[in-house]
PDB file of C-alpha atoms and ligand atoms in Angstrom:
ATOM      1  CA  UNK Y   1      90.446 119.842 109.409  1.00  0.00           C
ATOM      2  CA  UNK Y   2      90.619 115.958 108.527  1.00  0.00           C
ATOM      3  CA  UNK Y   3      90.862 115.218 104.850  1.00  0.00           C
ATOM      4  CA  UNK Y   4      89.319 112.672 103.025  1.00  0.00           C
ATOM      5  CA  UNK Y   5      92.062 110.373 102.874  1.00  0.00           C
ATOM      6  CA  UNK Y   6      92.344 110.331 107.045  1.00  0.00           C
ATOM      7  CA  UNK Y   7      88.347 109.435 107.104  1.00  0.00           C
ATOM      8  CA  UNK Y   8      89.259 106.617 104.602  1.00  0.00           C
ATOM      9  CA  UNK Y   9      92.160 105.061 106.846  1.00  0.00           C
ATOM     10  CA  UNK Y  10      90.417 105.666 109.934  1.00  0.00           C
ATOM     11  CA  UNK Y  11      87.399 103.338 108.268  1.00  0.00           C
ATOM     12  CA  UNK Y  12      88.972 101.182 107.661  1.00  0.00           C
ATOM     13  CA  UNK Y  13      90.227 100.349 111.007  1.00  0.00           C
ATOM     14  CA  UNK Y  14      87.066 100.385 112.074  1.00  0.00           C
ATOM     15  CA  UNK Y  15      86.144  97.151 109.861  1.00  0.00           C
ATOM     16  CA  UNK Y  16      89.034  95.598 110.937  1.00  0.00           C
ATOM     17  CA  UNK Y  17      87.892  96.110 114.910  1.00  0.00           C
ATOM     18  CA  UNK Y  18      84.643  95.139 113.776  1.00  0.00           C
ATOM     19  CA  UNK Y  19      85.939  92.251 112.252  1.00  0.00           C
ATOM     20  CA  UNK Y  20      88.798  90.868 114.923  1.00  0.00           C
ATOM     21  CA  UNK Y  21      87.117  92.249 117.747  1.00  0.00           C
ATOM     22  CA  UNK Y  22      83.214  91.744 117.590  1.00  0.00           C
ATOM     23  CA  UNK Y  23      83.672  88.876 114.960  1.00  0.00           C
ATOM     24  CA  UNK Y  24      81.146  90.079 112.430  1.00  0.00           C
ATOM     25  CA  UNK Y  25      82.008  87.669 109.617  1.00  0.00           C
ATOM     26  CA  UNK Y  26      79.343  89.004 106.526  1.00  0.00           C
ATOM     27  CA  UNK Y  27      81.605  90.027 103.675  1.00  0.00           C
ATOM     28  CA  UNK Y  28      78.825  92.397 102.120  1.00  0.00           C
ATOM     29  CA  UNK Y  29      78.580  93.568 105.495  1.00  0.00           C
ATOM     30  CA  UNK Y  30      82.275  94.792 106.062  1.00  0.00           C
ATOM     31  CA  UNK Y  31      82.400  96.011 102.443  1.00  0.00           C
ATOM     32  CA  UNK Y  32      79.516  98.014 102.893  1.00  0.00           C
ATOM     33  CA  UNK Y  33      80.248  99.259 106.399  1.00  0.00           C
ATOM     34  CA  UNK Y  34      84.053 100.126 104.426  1.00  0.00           C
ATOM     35  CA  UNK Y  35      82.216 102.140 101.769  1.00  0.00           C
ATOM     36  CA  UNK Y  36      79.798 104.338 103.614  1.00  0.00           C
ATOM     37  CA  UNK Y  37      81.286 107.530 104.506  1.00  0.00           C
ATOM     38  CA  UNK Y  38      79.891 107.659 108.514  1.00  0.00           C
ATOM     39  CA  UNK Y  39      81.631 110.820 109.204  1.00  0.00           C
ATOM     40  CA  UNK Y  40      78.837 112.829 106.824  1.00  0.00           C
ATOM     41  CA  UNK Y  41      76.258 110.824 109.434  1.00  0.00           C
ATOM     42  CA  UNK Y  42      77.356 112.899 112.009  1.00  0.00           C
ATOM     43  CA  UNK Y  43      77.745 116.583 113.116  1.00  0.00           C
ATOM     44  CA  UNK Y  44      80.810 118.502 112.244  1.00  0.00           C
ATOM     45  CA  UNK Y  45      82.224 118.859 115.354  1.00  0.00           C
ATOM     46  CA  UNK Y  46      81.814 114.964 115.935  1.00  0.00           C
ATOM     47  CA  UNK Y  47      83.522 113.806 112.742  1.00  0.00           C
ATOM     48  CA  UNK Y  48      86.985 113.107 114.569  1.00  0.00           C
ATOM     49  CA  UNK Y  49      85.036 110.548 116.314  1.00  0.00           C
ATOM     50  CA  UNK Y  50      82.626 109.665 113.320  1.00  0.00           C
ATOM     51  CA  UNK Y  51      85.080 105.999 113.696  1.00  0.00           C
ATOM     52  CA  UNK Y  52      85.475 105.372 117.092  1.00  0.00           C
ATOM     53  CA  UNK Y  53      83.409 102.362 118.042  1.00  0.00           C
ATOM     54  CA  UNK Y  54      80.606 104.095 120.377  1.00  0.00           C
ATOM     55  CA  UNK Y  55      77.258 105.883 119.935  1.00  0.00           C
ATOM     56  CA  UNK Y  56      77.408 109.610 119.102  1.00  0.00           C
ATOM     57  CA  UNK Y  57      74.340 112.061 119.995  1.00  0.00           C
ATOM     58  CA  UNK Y  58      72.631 113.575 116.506  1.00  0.00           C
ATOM     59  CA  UNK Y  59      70.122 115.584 118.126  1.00  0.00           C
ATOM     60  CA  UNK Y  60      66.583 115.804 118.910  1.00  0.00           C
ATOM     61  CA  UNK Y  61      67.671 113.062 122.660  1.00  0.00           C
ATOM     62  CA  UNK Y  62      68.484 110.957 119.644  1.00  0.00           C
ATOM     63  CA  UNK Y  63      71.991 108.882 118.675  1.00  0.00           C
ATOM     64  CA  UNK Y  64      73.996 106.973 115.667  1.00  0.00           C
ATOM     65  CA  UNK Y  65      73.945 103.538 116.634  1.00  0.00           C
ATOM     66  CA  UNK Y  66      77.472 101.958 117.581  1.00  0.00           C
ATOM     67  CA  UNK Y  67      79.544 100.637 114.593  1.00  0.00           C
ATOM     68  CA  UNK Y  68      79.160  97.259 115.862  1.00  0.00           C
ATOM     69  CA  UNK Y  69      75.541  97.269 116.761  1.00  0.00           C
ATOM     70  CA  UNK Y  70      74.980  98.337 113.030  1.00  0.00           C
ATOM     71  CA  UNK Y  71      76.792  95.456 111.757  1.00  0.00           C
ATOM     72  CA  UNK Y  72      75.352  92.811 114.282  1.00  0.00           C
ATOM     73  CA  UNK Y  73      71.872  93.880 113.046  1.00  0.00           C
ATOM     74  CA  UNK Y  74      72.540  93.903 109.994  1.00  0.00           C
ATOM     75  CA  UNK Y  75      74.352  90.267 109.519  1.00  0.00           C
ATOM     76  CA  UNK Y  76      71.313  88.951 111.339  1.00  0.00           C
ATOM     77  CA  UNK Y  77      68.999  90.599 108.862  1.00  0.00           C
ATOM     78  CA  UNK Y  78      70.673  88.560 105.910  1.00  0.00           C
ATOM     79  CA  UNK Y  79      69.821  91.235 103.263  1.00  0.00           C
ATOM     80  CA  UNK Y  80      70.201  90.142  99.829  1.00  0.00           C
ATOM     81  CA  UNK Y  81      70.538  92.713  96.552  1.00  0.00           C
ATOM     82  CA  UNK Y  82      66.776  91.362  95.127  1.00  0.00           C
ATOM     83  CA  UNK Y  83      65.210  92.551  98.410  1.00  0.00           C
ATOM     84  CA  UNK Y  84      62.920  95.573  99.666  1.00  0.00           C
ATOM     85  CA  UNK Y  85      63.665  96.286 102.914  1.00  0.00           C
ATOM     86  CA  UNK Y  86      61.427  98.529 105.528  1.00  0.00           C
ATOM     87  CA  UNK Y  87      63.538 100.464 108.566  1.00  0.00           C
ATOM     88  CA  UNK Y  88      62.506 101.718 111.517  1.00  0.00           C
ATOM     89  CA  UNK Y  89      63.886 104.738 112.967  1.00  0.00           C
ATOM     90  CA  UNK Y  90      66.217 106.781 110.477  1.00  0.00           C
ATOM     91  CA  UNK Y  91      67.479 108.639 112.681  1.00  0.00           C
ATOM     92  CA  UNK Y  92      71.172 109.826 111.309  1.00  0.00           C
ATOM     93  CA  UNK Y  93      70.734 107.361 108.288  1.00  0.00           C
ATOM     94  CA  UNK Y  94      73.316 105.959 108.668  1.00  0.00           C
ATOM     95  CA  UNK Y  95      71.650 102.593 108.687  1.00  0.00           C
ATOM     96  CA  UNK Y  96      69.799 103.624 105.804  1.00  0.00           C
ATOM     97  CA  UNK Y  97      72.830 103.802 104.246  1.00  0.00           C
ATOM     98  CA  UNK Y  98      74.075 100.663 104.648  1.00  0.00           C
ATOM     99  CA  UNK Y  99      71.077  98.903 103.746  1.00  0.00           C
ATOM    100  CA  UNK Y 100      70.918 101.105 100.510  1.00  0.00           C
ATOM    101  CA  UNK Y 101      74.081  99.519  99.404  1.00  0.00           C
ATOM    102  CA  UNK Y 102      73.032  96.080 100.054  1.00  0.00           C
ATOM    103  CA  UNK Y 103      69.275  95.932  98.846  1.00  0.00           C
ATOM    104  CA  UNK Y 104      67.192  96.400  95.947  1.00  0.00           C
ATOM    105  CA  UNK Y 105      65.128  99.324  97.531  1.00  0.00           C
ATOM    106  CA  UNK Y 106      64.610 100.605 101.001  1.00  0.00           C
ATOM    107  CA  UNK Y 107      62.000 102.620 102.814  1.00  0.00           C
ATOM    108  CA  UNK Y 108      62.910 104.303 106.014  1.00  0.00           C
ATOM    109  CA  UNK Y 109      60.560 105.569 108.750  1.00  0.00           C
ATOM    110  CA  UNK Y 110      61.344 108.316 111.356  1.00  0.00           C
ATOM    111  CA  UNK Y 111      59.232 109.676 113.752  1.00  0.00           C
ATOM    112  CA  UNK Y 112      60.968 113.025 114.532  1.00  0.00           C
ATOM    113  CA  UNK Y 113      60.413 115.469 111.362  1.00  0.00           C
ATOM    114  CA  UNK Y 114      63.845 117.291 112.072  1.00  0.00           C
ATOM    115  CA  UNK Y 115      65.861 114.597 112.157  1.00  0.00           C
ATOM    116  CA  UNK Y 116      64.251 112.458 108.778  1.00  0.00           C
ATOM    117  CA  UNK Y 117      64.604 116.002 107.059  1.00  0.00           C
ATOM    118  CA  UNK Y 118      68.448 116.061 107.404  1.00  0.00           C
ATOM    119  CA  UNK Y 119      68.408 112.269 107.002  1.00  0.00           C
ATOM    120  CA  UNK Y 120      67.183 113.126 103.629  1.00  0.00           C
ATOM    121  CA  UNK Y 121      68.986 115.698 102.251  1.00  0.00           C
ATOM    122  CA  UNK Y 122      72.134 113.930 103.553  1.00  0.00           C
ATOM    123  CA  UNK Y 123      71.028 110.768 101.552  1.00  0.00           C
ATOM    124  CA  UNK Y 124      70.299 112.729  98.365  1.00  0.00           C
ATOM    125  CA  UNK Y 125      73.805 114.493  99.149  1.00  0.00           C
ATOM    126  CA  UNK Y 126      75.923 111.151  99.216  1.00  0.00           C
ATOM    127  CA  UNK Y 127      73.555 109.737  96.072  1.00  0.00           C
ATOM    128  CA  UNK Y 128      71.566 106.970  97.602  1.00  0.00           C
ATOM    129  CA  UNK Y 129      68.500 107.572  95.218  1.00  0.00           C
ATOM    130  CA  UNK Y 130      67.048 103.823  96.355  1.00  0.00           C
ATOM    131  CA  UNK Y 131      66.104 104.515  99.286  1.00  0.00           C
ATOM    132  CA  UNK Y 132      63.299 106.929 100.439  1.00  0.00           C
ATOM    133  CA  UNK Y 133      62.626 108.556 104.437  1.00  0.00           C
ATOM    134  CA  UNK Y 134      59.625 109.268 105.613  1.00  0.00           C
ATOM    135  CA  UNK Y 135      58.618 111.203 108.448  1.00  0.00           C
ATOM    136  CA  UNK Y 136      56.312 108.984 109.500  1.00  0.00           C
ATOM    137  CA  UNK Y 137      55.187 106.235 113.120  1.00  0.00           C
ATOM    138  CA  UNK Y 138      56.853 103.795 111.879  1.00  0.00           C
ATOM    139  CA  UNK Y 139      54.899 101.256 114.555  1.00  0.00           C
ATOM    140  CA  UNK Y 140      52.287 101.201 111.520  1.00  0.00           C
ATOM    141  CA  UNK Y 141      54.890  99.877 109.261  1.00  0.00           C
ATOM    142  CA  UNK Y 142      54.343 101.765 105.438  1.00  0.00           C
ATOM    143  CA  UNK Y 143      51.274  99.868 103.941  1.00  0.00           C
ATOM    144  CA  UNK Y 144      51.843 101.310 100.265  1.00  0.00           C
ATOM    145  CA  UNK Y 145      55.343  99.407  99.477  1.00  0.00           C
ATOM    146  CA  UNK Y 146      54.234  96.055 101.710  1.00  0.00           C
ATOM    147  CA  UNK Y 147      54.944  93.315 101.836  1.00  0.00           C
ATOM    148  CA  UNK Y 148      59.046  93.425 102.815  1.00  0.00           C
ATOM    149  CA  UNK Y 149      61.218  90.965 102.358  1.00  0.00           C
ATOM    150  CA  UNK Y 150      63.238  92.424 105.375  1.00  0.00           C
ATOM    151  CA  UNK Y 151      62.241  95.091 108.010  1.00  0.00           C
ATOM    152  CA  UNK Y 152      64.752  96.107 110.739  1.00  0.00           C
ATOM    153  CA  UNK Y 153      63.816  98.150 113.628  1.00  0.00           C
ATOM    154  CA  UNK Y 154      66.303 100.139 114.942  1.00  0.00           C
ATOM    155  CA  UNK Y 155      64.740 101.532 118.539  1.00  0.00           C
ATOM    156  CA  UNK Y 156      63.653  99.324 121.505  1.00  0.00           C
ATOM    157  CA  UNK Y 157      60.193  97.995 121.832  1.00  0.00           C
ATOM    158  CA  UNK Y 158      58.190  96.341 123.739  1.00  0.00           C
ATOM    159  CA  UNK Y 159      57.100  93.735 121.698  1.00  0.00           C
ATOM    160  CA  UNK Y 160      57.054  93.577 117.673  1.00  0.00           C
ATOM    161  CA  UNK Y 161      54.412  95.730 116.527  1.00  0.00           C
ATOM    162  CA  UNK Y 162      51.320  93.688 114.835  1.00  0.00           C
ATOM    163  CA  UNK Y 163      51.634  95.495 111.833  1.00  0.00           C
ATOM    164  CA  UNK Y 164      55.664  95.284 111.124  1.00  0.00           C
ATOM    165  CA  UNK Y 165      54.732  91.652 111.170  1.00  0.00           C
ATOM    166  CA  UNK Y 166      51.601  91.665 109.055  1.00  0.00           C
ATOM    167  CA  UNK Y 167      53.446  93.389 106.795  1.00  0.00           C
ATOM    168  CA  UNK Y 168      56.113  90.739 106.009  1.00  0.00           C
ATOM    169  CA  UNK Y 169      56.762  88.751 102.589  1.00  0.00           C
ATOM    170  CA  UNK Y 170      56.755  85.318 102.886  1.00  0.00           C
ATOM    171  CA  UNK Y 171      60.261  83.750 103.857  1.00  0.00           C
ATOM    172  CA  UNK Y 172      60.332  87.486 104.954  1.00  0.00           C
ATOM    173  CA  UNK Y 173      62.823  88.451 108.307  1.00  0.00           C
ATOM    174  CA  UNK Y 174      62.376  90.800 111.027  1.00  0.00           C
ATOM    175  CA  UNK Y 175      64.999  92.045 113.492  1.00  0.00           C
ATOM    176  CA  UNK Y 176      64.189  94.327 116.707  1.00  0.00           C
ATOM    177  CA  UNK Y 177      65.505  94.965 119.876  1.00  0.00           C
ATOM    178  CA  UNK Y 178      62.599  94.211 122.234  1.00  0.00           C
ATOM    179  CA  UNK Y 179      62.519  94.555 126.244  1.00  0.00           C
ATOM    180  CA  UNK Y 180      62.207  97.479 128.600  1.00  0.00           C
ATOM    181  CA  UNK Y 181      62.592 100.703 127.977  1.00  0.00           C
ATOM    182  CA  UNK Y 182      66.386 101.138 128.599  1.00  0.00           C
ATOM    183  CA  UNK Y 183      67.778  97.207 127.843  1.00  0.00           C
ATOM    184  CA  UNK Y 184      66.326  94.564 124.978  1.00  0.00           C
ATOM    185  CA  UNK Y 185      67.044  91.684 123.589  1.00  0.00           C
ATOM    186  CA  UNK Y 186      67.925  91.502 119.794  1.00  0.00           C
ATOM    187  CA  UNK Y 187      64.977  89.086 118.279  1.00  0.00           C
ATOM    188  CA  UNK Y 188      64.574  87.850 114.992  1.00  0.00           C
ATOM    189  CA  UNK Y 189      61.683  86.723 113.728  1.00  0.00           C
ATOM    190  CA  UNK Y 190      60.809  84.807 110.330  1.00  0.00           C
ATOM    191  CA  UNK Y 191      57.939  83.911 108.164  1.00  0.00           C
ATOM    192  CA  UNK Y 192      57.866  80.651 107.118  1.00  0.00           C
ATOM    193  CA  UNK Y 193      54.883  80.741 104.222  1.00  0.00           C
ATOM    194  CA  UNK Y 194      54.805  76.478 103.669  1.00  0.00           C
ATOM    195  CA  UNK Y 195      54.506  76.108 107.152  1.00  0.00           C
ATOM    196  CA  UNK Y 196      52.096  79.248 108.327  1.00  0.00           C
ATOM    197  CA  UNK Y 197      54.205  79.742 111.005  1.00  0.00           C
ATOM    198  CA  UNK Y 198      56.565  82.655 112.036  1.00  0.00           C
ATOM    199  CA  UNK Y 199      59.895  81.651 114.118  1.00  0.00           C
ATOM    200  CA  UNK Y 200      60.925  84.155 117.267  1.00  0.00           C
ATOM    201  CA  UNK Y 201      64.763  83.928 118.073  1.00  0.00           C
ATOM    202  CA  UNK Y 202      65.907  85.687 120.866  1.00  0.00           C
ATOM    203  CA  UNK Y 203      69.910  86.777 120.413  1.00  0.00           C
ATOM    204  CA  UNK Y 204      72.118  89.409 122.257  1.00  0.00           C
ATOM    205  CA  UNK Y 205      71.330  92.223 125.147  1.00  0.00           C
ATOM    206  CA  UNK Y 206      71.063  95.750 123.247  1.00  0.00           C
ATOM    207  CA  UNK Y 207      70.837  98.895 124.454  1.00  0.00           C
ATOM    208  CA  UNK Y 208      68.077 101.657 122.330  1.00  0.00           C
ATOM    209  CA  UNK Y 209      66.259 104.060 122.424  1.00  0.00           C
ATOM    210  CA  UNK Y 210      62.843 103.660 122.785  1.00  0.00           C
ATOM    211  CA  UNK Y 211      60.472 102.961 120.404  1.00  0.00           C
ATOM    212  CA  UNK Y 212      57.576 105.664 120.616  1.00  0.00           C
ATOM    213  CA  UNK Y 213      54.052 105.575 119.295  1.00  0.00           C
ATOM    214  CA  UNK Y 214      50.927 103.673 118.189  1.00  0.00           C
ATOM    215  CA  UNK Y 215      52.441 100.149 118.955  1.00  0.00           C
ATOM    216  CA  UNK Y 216      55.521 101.344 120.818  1.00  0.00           C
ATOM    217  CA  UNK Y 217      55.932 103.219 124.181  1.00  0.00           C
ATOM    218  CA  UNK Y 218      53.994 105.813 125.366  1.00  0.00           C
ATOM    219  CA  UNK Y 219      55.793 109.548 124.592  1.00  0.00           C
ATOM    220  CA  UNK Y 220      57.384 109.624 128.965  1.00  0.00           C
TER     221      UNK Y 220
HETATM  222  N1  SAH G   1      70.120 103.627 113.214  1.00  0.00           N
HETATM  223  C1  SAH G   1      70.103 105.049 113.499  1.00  0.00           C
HETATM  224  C2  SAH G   1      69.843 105.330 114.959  1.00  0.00           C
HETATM  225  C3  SAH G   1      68.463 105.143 115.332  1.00  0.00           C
HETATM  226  S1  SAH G   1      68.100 105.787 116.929  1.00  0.00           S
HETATM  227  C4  SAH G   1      71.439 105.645 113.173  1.00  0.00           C
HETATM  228  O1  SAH G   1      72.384 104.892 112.996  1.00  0.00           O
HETATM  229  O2  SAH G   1      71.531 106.874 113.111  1.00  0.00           O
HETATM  230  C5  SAH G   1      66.386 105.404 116.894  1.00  0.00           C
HETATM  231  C6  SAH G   1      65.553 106.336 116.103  1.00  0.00           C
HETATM  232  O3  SAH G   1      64.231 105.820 116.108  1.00  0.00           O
HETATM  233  C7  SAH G   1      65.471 107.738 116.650  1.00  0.00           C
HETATM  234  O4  SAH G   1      65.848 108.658 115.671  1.00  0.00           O
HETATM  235  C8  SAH G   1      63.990 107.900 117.011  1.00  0.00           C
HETATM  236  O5  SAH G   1      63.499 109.198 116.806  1.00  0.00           O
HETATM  237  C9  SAH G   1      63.335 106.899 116.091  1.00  0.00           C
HETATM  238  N2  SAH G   1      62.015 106.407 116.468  1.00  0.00           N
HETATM  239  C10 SAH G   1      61.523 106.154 117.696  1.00  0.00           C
HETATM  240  N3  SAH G   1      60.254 105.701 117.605  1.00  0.00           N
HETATM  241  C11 SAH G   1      59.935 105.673 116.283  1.00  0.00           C
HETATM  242  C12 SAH G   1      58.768 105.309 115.534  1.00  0.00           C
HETATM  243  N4  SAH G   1      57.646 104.874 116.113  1.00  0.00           N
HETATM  244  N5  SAH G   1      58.814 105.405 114.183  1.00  0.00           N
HETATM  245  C13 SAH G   1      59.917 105.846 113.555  1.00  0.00           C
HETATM  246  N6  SAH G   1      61.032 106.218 114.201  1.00  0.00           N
HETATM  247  C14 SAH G   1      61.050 106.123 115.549  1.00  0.00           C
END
């Protein structure tokens, strides 16, 4: 058995790694990533490594994203606590998580029903009662709550789906990992309303899962 106090210390190691070693800089960021209890993200017999600084499997071919992959993505997403923010791919929720501290509101999309139902009742467990999972393809964005302010994808695909796009606010950002099916570039993408124009960046090699469905890969 760890206690709580043992998860606490070995978290906050973590943000210092992810701090002196991968230089994320984001002081909302690091607090948040300090704050969010990624051990309950993970199954029990995982937890002792709930802090380490690698991907863990959750199930369903599916995995927690590494520490510093969370953070990266979520620097570049530049989420402020006025804005509604749209996720792709729940998967643990860990991400969820983090964005629930930092936003306004957040909707979350996961295509596997197993996993968004223990996503859920995890999130309800640990109090995060702004955001909301769906179990939904989350290539089709979530039409109801658009436009987003921010909307992070958080599985590789092969280009930006039309609608995650579509369904941007103005001065609205998008991050996704978008390549091949095994290795992707991180790309941001803003909408610039004055100007009609949206900006594509094209940052760091990331490794995801794919991204499955209507505007995504095919299934295999
Ligand atoms: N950030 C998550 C890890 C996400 S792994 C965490 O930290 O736990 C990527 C997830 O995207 C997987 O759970 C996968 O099932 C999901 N996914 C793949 N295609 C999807 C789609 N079209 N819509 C919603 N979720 C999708």
């Amino acid at each position: 058995m760890i206690v709580a106090s043992e998860f606490a210390y070995q978290r906050r190691r973590m943000v210092r790694r992810l701090e002196k070693e991968f230089g994320v800089r984001d002081a909302r960021v690091l607090a948040a990533m300090g704050k969010v209890p990624r051990h309950r993200f993970v199954r029990p017999h995982l937890r002792s490594q709930a802090y380490s600084l690698h991907a863990l499997p959750i199930g369903e071919a599916q995995t927690i994203s590494q520490p510093s992959v969370v953070a990266r993505m979520t620097e570049l997403l530049a989420v402020e606590p006025e804005h509604g923010v749209l996720e792709i791919g729940t998967g643990s929720g860990y991400q969820t998580a983090i964005l629930g501290e930092l936003a306004r509101r957040v909707f979350s999309l996961e295509i596997v029903p197993g996993l968004a139902r223990e996503a859920i009742s995890r999130l309800r467990d640990l109090g995060y009662d702004n955001v909301k999972v769906q179990a939904f393809d989350g290539t089709l964005g979530l039409a109801q709550a658009a436009p987003y302010d921010r909307i992070l994808v958080a599985a590789g695909a092969p280009a930006a789906p039309r609608p995650l796009l579509a369904q941007l606010a103005p001065g609205g950002r998008l991050v996704i990992p978008e390549g091949g099916r095994d290795v992707q570039q991180l790309v941001v993408y803003d909408y610039d309303k004055l100007a009609q124009t949206v900006r594509r960046r094209v940052g760091e090699e990331v490794r995801f899962v794919p991204l499955v469905g209507r505007h995504g890969w095919d299934k295999e």
